[in-house]
XYZ file of C-alpha atoms in Angstrom:
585
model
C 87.908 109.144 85.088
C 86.760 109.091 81.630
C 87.164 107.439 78.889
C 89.608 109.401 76.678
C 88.541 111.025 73.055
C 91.594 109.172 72.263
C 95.084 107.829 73.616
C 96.825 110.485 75.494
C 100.313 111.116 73.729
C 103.633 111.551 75.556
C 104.688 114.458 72.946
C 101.536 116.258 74.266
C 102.923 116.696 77.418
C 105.536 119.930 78.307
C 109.040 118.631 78.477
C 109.874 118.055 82.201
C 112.316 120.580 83.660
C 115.969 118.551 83.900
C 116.974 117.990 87.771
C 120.378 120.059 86.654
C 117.941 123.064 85.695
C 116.141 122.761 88.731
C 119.124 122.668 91.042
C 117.405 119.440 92.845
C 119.033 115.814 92.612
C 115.893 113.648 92.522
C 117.084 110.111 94.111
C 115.828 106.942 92.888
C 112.933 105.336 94.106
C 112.913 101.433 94.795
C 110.477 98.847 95.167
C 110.535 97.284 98.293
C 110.457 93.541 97.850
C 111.128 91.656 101.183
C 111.714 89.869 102.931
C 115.162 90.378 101.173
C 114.511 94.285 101.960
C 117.345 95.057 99.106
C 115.247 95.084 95.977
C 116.232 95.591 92.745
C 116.635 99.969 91.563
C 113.601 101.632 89.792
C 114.803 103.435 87.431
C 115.198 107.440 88.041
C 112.255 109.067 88.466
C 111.348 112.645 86.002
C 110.128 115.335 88.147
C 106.876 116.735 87.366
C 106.722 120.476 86.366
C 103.336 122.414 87.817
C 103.649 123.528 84.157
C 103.992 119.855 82.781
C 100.989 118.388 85.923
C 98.498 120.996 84.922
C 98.613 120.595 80.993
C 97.856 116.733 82.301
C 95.066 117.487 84.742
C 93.539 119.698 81.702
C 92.780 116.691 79.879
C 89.050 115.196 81.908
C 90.503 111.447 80.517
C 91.822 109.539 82.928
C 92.526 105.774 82.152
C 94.855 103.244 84.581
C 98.449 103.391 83.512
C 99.209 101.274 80.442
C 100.781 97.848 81.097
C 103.507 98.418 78.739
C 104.667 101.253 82.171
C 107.258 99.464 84.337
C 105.795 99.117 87.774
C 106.052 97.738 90.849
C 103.571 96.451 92.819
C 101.745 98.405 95.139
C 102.842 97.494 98.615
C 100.300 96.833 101.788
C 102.218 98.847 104.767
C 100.651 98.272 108.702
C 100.883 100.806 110.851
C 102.396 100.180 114.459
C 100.114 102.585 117.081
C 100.678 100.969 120.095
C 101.577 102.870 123.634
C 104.390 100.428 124.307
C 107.228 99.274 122.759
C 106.466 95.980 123.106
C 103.483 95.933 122.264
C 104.689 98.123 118.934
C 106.902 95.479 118.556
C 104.575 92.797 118.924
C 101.732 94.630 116.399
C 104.653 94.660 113.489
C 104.899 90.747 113.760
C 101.549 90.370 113.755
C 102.031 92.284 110.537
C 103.928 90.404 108.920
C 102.029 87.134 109.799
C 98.858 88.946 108.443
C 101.311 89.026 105.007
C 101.957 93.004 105.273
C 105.439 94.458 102.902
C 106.154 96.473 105.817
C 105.170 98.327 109.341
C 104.577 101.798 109.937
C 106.123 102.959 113.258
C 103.839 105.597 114.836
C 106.313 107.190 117.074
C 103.833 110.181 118.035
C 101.497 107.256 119.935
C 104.261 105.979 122.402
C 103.836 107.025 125.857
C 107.233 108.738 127.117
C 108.952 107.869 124.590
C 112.347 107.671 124.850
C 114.449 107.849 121.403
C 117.884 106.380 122.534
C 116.738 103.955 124.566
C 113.249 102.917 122.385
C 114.218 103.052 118.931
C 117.062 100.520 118.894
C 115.062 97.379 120.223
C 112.025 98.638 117.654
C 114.717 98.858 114.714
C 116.861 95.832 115.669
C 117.695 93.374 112.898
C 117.334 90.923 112.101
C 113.631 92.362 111.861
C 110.445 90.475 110.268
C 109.338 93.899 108.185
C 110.935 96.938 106.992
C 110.177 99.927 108.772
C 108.907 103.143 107.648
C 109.158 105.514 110.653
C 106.663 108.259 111.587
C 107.356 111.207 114.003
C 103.676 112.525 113.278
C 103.325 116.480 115.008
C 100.031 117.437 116.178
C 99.634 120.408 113.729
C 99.545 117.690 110.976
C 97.058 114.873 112.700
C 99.734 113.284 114.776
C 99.859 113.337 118.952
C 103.379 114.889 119.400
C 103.469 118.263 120.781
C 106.985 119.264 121.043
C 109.758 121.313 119.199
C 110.889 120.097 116.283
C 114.735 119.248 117.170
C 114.007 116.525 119.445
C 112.138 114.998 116.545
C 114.300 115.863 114.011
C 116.841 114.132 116.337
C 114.596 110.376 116.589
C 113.963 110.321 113.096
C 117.455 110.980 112.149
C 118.291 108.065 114.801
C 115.810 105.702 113.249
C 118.023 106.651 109.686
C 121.094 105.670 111.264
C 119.850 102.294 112.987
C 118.662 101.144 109.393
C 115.071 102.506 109.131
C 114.043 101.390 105.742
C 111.732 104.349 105.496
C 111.410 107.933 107.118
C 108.111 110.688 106.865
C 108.871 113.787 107.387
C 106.143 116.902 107.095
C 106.092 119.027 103.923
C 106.457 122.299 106.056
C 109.390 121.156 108.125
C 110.503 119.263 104.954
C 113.372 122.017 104.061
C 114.719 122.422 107.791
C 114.504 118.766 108.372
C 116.756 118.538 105.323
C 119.442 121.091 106.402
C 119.101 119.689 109.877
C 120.562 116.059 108.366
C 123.183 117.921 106.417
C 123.733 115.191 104.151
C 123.686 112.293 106.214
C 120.805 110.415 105.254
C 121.784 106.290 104.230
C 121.486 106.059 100.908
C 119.439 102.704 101.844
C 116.757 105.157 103.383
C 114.001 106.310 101.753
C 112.484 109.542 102.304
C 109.231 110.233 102.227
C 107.603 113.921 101.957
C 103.900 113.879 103.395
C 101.180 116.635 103.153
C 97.615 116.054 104.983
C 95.032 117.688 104.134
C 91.867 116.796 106.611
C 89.534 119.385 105.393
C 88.860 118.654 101.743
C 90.724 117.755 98.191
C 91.869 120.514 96.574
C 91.340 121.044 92.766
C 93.972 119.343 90.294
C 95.825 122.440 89.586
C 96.257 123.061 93.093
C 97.053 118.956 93.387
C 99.913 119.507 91.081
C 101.516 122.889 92.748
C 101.348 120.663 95.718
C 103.162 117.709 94.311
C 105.656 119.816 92.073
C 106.873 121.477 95.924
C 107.091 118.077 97.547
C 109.387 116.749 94.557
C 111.637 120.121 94.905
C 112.370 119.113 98.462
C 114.243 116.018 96.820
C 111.842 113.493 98.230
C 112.571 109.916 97.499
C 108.623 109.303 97.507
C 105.975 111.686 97.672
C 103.193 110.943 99.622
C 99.619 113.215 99.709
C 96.895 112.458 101.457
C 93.524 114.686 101.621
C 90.096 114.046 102.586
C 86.927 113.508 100.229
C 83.555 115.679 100.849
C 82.553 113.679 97.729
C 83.187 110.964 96.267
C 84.527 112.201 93.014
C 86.888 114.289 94.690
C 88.652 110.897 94.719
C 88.956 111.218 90.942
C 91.297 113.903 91.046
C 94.033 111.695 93.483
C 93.759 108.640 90.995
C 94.841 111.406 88.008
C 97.923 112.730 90.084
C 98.523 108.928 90.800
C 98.433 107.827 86.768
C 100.638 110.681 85.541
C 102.985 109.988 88.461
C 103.106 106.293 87.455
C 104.062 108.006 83.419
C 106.847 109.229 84.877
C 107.805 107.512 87.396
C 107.250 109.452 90.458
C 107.304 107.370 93.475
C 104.096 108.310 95.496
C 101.517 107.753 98.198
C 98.376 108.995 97.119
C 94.896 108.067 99.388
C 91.964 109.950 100.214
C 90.547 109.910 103.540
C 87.045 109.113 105.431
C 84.073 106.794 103.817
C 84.026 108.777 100.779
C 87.427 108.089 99.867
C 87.350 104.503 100.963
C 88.141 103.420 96.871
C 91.209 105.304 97.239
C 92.537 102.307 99.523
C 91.728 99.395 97.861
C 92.082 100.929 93.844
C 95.408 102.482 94.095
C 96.904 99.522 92.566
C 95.354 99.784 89.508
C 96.236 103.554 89.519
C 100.266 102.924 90.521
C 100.104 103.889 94.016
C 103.600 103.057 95.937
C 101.854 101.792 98.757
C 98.430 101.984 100.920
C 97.786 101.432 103.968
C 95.762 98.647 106.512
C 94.942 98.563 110.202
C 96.267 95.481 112.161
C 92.641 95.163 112.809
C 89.715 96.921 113.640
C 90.230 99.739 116.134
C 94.000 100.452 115.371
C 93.665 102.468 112.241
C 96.259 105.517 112.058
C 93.830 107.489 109.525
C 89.847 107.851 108.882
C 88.042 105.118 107.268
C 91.073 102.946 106.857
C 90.446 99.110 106.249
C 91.824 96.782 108.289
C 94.956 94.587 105.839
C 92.667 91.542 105.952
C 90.482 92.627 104.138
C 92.363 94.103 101.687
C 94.397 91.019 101.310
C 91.165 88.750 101.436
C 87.864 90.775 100.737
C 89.577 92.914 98.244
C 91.997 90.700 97.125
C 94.369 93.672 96.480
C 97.922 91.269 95.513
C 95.658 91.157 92.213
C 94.530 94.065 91.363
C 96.655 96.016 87.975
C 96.314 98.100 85.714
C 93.304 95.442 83.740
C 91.228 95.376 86.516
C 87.383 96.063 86.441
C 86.186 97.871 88.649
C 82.572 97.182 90.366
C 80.999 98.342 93.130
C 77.541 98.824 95.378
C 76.269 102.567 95.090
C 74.820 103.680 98.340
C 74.608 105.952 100.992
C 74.896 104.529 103.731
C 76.878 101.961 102.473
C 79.261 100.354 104.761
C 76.707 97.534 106.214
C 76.689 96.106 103.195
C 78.201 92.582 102.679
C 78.172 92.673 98.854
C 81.945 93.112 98.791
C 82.828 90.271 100.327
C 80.461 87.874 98.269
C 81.346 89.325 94.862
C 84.794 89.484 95.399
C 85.121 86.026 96.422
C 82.243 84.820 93.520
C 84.886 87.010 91.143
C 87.572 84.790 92.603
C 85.720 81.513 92.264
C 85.735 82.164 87.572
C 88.939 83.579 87.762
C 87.829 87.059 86.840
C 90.317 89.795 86.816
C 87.663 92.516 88.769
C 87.116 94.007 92.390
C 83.888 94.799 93.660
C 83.938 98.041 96.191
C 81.660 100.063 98.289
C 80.692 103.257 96.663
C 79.524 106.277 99.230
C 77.698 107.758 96.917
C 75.404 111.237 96.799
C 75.202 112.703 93.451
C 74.359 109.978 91.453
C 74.621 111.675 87.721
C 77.893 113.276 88.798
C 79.414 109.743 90.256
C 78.474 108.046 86.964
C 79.607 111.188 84.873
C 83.083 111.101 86.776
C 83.897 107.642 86.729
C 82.779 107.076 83.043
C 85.860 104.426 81.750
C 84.660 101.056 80.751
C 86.889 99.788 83.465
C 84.138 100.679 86.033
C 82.037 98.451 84.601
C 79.026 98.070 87.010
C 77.267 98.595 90.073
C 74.856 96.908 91.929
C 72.192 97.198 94.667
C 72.160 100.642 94.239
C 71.038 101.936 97.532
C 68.472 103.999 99.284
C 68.399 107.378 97.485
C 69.321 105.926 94.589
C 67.080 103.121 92.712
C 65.102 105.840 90.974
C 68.026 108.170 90.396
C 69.166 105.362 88.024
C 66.245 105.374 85.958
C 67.301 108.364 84.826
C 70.588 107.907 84.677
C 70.871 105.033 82.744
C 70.672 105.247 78.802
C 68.812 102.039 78.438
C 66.136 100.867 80.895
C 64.841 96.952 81.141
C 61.347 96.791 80.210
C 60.448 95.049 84.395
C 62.697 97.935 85.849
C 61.186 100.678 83.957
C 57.550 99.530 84.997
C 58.795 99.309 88.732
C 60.339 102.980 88.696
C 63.935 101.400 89.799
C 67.145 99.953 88.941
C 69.226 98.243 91.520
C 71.787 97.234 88.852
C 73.784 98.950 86.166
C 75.880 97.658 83.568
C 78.235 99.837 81.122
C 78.930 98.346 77.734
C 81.634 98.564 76.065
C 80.332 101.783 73.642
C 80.048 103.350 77.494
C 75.904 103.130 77.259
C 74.487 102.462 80.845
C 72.330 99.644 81.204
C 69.725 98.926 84.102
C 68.058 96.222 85.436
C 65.718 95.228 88.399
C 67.018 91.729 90.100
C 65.168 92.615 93.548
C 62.267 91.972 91.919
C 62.859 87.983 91.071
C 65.245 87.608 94.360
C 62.606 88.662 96.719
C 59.156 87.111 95.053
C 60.982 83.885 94.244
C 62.283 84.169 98.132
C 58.903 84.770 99.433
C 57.369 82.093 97.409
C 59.512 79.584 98.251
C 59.431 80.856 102.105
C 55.217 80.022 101.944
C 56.154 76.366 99.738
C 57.985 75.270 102.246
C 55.885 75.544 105.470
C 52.070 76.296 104.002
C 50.135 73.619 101.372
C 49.818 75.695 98.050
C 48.984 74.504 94.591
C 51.846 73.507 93.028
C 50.955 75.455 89.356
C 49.861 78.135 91.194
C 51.808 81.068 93.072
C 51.447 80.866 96.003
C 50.714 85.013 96.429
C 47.456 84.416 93.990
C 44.798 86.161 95.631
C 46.291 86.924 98.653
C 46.172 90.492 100.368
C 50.172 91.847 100.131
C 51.102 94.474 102.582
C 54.152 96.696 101.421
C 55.930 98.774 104.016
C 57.761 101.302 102.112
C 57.224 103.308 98.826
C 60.920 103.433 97.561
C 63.011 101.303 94.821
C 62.717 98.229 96.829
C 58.894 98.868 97.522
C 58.003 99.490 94.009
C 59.760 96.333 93.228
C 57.693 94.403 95.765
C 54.763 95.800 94.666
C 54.808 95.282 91.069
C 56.471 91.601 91.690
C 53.425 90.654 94.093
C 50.998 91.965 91.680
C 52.518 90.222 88.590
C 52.015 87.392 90.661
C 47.947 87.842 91.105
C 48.475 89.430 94.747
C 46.501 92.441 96.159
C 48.351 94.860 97.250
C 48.281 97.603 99.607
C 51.307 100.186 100.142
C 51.715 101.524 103.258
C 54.211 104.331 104.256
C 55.664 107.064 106.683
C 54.756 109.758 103.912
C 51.034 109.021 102.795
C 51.809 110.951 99.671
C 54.668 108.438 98.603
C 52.078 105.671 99.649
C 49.448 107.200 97.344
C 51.608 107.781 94.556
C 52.784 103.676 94.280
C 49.155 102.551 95.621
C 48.138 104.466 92.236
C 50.862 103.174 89.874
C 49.976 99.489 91.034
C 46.024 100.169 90.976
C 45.753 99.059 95.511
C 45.177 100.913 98.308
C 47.503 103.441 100.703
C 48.156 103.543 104.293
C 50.240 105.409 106.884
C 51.979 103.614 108.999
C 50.225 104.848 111.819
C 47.087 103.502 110.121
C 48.656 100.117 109.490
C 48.331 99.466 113.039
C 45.036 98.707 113.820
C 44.311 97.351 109.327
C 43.327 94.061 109.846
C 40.638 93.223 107.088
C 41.642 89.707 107.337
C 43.240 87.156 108.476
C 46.533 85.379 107.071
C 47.577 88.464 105.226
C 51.492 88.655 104.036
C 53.427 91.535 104.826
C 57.224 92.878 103.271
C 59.081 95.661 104.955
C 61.312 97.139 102.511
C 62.272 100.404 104.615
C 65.697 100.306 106.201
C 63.780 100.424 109.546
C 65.364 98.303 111.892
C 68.585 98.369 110.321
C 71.786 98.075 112.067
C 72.890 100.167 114.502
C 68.995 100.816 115.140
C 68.562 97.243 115.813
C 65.892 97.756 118.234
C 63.394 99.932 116.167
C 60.289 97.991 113.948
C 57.905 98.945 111.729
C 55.170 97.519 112.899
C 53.878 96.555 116.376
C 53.593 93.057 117.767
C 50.369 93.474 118.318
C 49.669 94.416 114.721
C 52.142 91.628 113.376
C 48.910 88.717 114.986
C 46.926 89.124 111.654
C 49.547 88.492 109.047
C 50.936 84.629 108.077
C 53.777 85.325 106.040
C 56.778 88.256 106.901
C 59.406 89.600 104.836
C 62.434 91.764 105.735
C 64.102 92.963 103.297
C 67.239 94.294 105.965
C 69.525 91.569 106.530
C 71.949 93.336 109.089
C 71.071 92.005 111.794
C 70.046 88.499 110.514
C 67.379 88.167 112.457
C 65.188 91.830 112.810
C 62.975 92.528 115.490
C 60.678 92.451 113.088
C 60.792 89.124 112.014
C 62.066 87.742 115.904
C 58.709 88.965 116.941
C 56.437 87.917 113.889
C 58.103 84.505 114.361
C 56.829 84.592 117.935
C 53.294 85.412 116.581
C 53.418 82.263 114.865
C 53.987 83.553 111.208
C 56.161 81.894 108.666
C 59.166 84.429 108.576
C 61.449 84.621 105.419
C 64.728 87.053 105.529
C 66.339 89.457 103.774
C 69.565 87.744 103.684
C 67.352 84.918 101.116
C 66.421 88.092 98.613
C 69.941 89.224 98.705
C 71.381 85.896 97.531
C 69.345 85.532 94.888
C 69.606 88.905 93.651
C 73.050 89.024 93.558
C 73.172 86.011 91.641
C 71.129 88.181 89.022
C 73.536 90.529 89.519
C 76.595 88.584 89.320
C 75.331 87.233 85.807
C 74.330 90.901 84.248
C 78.194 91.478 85.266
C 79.854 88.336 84.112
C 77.861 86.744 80.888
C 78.297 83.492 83.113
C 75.744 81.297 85.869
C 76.129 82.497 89.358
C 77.908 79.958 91.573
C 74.246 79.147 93.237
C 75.577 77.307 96.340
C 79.498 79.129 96.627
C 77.650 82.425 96.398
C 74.730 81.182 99.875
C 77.573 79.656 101.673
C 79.416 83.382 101.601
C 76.673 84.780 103.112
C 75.581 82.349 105.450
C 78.704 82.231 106.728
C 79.359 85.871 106.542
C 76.540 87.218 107.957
């Protein structure tokens, strides 16, 4: 995804094989706008050539599909995976009250299933979502485990009782085909599916694979493959662009965490449709979000063509809750952008890959990564480059990274104001001034910590799991280094402070600490810079111990408001921004 030498050119592109010279008859593809379920005709879609996809997937620019492109928008489909019926029945109008286009019938998931006698009450009108009906085999991820006939023989029911939509398997594609012999509605639109659950193949190989679903005369094309990176993504949002040039109806995601953007970004891209579990628990496919949030974290009825893109780079990265505040923050100035999680483990190759100005910045970059994006970035703040990290980048419009450091304000400011607010301190004074400053933890965060507690006329000591890492930050900041096992029984005085900036403790290891209770008698102030769970062991037990206790959740507010203004140009919404979390968390 990067930005272009210069605007790709439709005369640079092979002419298209006509349908007449391929002996296929491409049908149209229509949007589906209910809940009148008879929207108005697309117009015809071009087939792709291989010859015509892999000139395309030559050129490394990829940029979303111009505006000036007629397209519909990308519709938010539910899928139905209930054992029953009824209860099928009952998930699709909870569906459609969640605000879903339409409901995916899992057939494969129904316990003795019974065509003639099942279908009709699941397909009877007048019904509150179209339908697109799955038959899903077990050799392709589903749970059915018979011959194909019988199957052929429900979907082609489901066709006749008014199924809006039918999926049918790329390698029984053909005999499903002959099997209709011609009898498909013409209100019915069928979709060709390929899964691939081992990897993404390469873009040449993307484009074979999407020139033999179009032969099959597929109303929509639909390919789905699984990410072992995250850039492998990259490749599905090309196919999905250069589909969008020419019209080709099709269903393009990328499965498991490190396909997650494939979800929630395929609007911008011109994806038909994606896909969103009725809630947590009933997702038909790896890693799939639940339609709520896509509706209302992502906000995905807004996302085009024009939207920025911005993220959180991490790994791990799904505890975060930075979606959901700078989505809604985004949402609060009217800002066309949609803030994702990134699963991230090259960093230079993510940043390299995804190199448009329309992915315009990421934030809290993770554990690896704070000190990957020193490097990375082209320009370094003067306070990140002394602390070794960058929890923020920013790409300008000339496609120069910029990073910055906002941990370092939002957790000494957080701190201070922690000790202001339950200790006497001199009011011109900070209130870390002489005081001995334990940090746990010699990575981006620590080295923040470090050099903000310093700044601030504290003495600090590093202590960490590696003594090396310890030694090498106790050097940079001019204090001492510890192992944690030494940290133990280091008391040299009384009302020291301490900050944990490891992920120790972190949900789902909720029960695990850095530090013993015992140990935690001699300090008067703790920081914890997790904030999932709220409330750490750490700080549950330090409270107990009398200290005053300050939480992570207070350092991520504030440095997301730095963040949100490095993205924006404009103030953070100070008290819409804590209410998110407070309420969120």
């Amino acid at each position: 995804l990067h930005q272009p030498p210069g605007p790709l050119k439709k005369q640079e592109l092979p002419p298209a094989a006509s349908s007449k010279e391929r002996g296929i008859h491409h049908p149209r593809a229509e949007a589906h706008a209910p809940p009148s379920h008879q929207p108005p005709p697309r117009r015809a879609a071009h087939p792709l050539t291989t010859t015509a996809m892999a000139a395309v997937m030559s050129v490394s620019a990829v940029v979303p599909p111009a505006a000036a492109v007629a397209r519909a928008r990308t519709l938010l489909c539910v899928p139905a995976t209930a054992r029953a019926p009824r209860e099928m029945a009952a998930e699709v109008a909870a569906a459609a009250a969640l605000g879903a286009d339409l409901a995916e019938l899992r057939l494969d998931r129904l316990a003795g299933f019974a065509p003639r006698r099942d279908l009709p009450a699941l397909l009877a009108k007048p019904r509150t979502l179209p339908a697109l009906v799955t038959y899903r085999p077990k050799w392709e991820g589903g749970e059915y485990e018979g011959d194909d006939e019988p199957r052929f023989e429900a979907l082609q029911l489901a066709m006749e009782l008014g199924a809006e939509y039918v999926d049918i398997e790329l390698k029984v594609a053909d005999k499903f085909i002959k099997f209709m012999s011609g009898k498909k509605p013409e209100n019915c639109k069928l979709i060709v599916s390929s899964h691939n659950y081992d990897n993404t193949p390469s873009a040449e190989e993307l484009a074979s694979l999407l020139a033999q679903i179009q032969a099959t005369g597929a109303d929509i094309v639909k390919i789905a493959t699984t990410a072992t990176e995250i850039v492998d993504v990259s490749r599905m949002f090309q196919i999905l662009v250069h589909c969008q040039e020419k019209q080709v109806p099709i269903i393009g995601l990328v499965m498991n965490d490190r396909g997650f953007i494939s979800r929630v970004l395929c609007p911008k891209f011109g994806g038909y449709l994606t896909f969103g579990s009725l809630e947590k628990g009933k997702e038909s496919a790896p890693s799939q979000p639940t339609a709520a949030d896509l509706i209302n974290v992502y906000n995905i009825r807004q996302i085009g063509p024009d939207t920025k893109v911005f993220g959180i780079i991490g790994n791990p990265v799904g505890h975060s809750k930075s979606p959901i505040l700078h989505n809604e923050a985004f949402r609060s100035v009217g800002l066309n952008a949609v803030y994702v999680p990134f699963l991230v483990d090259d960093l230079a190759k993510f940043l390299s890959t995804y190199s448009s100005p329309d992915f315009a910045g990421f934030s809290s970059c993770t554990i690896p990564h704070k000190e990957a994006a020193v490097r990375c970035c082209d320009e370094v703040d003067p306070i990140a480059r002394d602390i070794g990290a960058v929890n923020t980048i920013i790409r300008k419009p000339d496609g120069k990274l910029v990073g910055y450091n906002t941990d370092y304000v939002g957790a000494i400011s957080a701190i201070e104001d922690g000790i202001r607010a339950t200790q006497q301190t001199h009011s011109t004074v900070s209130p870390l001034a002489g005081r001995l400053f334990v940090v746990i933890g010699a990575g981006g965060a620590g080295k923040a910590l470090a050099y903000g507690a310093k700044e601030k006329g504290a003495r600090v000591v590093i202590a960490n799991r590696t003594f090396a890492r310890a030694q090498e930050l106790g050097n940079l900041i001019g204090g001492p280094a510890l192992t944690l096992t030494e940290l133990e029984n280091y008391h040299p005085e009384e009302g020291m402070i301490l900050a944990n900036t490891t992920a120790i403790g972190m949900h789902p290891n909720v029960n695990e600490t850095p530090l013993s209770k015992q140990a935690l008698k001699s300090y008067a102030v703790v920081f914890d810079a997790v904030y999932t769970p709220k409330e750490t062991r750490l700080l549950r037990e330090a409270a107990e111990c009398g200290a005053t206790v300050v939480s992570g959740l207070e350092m991520f507010i504030r440095q997301a408001m730095g963040q949100f203004e490095h993205f924006t140009g404009m103030p953070a919404p100070d008290s819409l921004m804590r209410d998110i979390v407070l309420r969120k968390t």
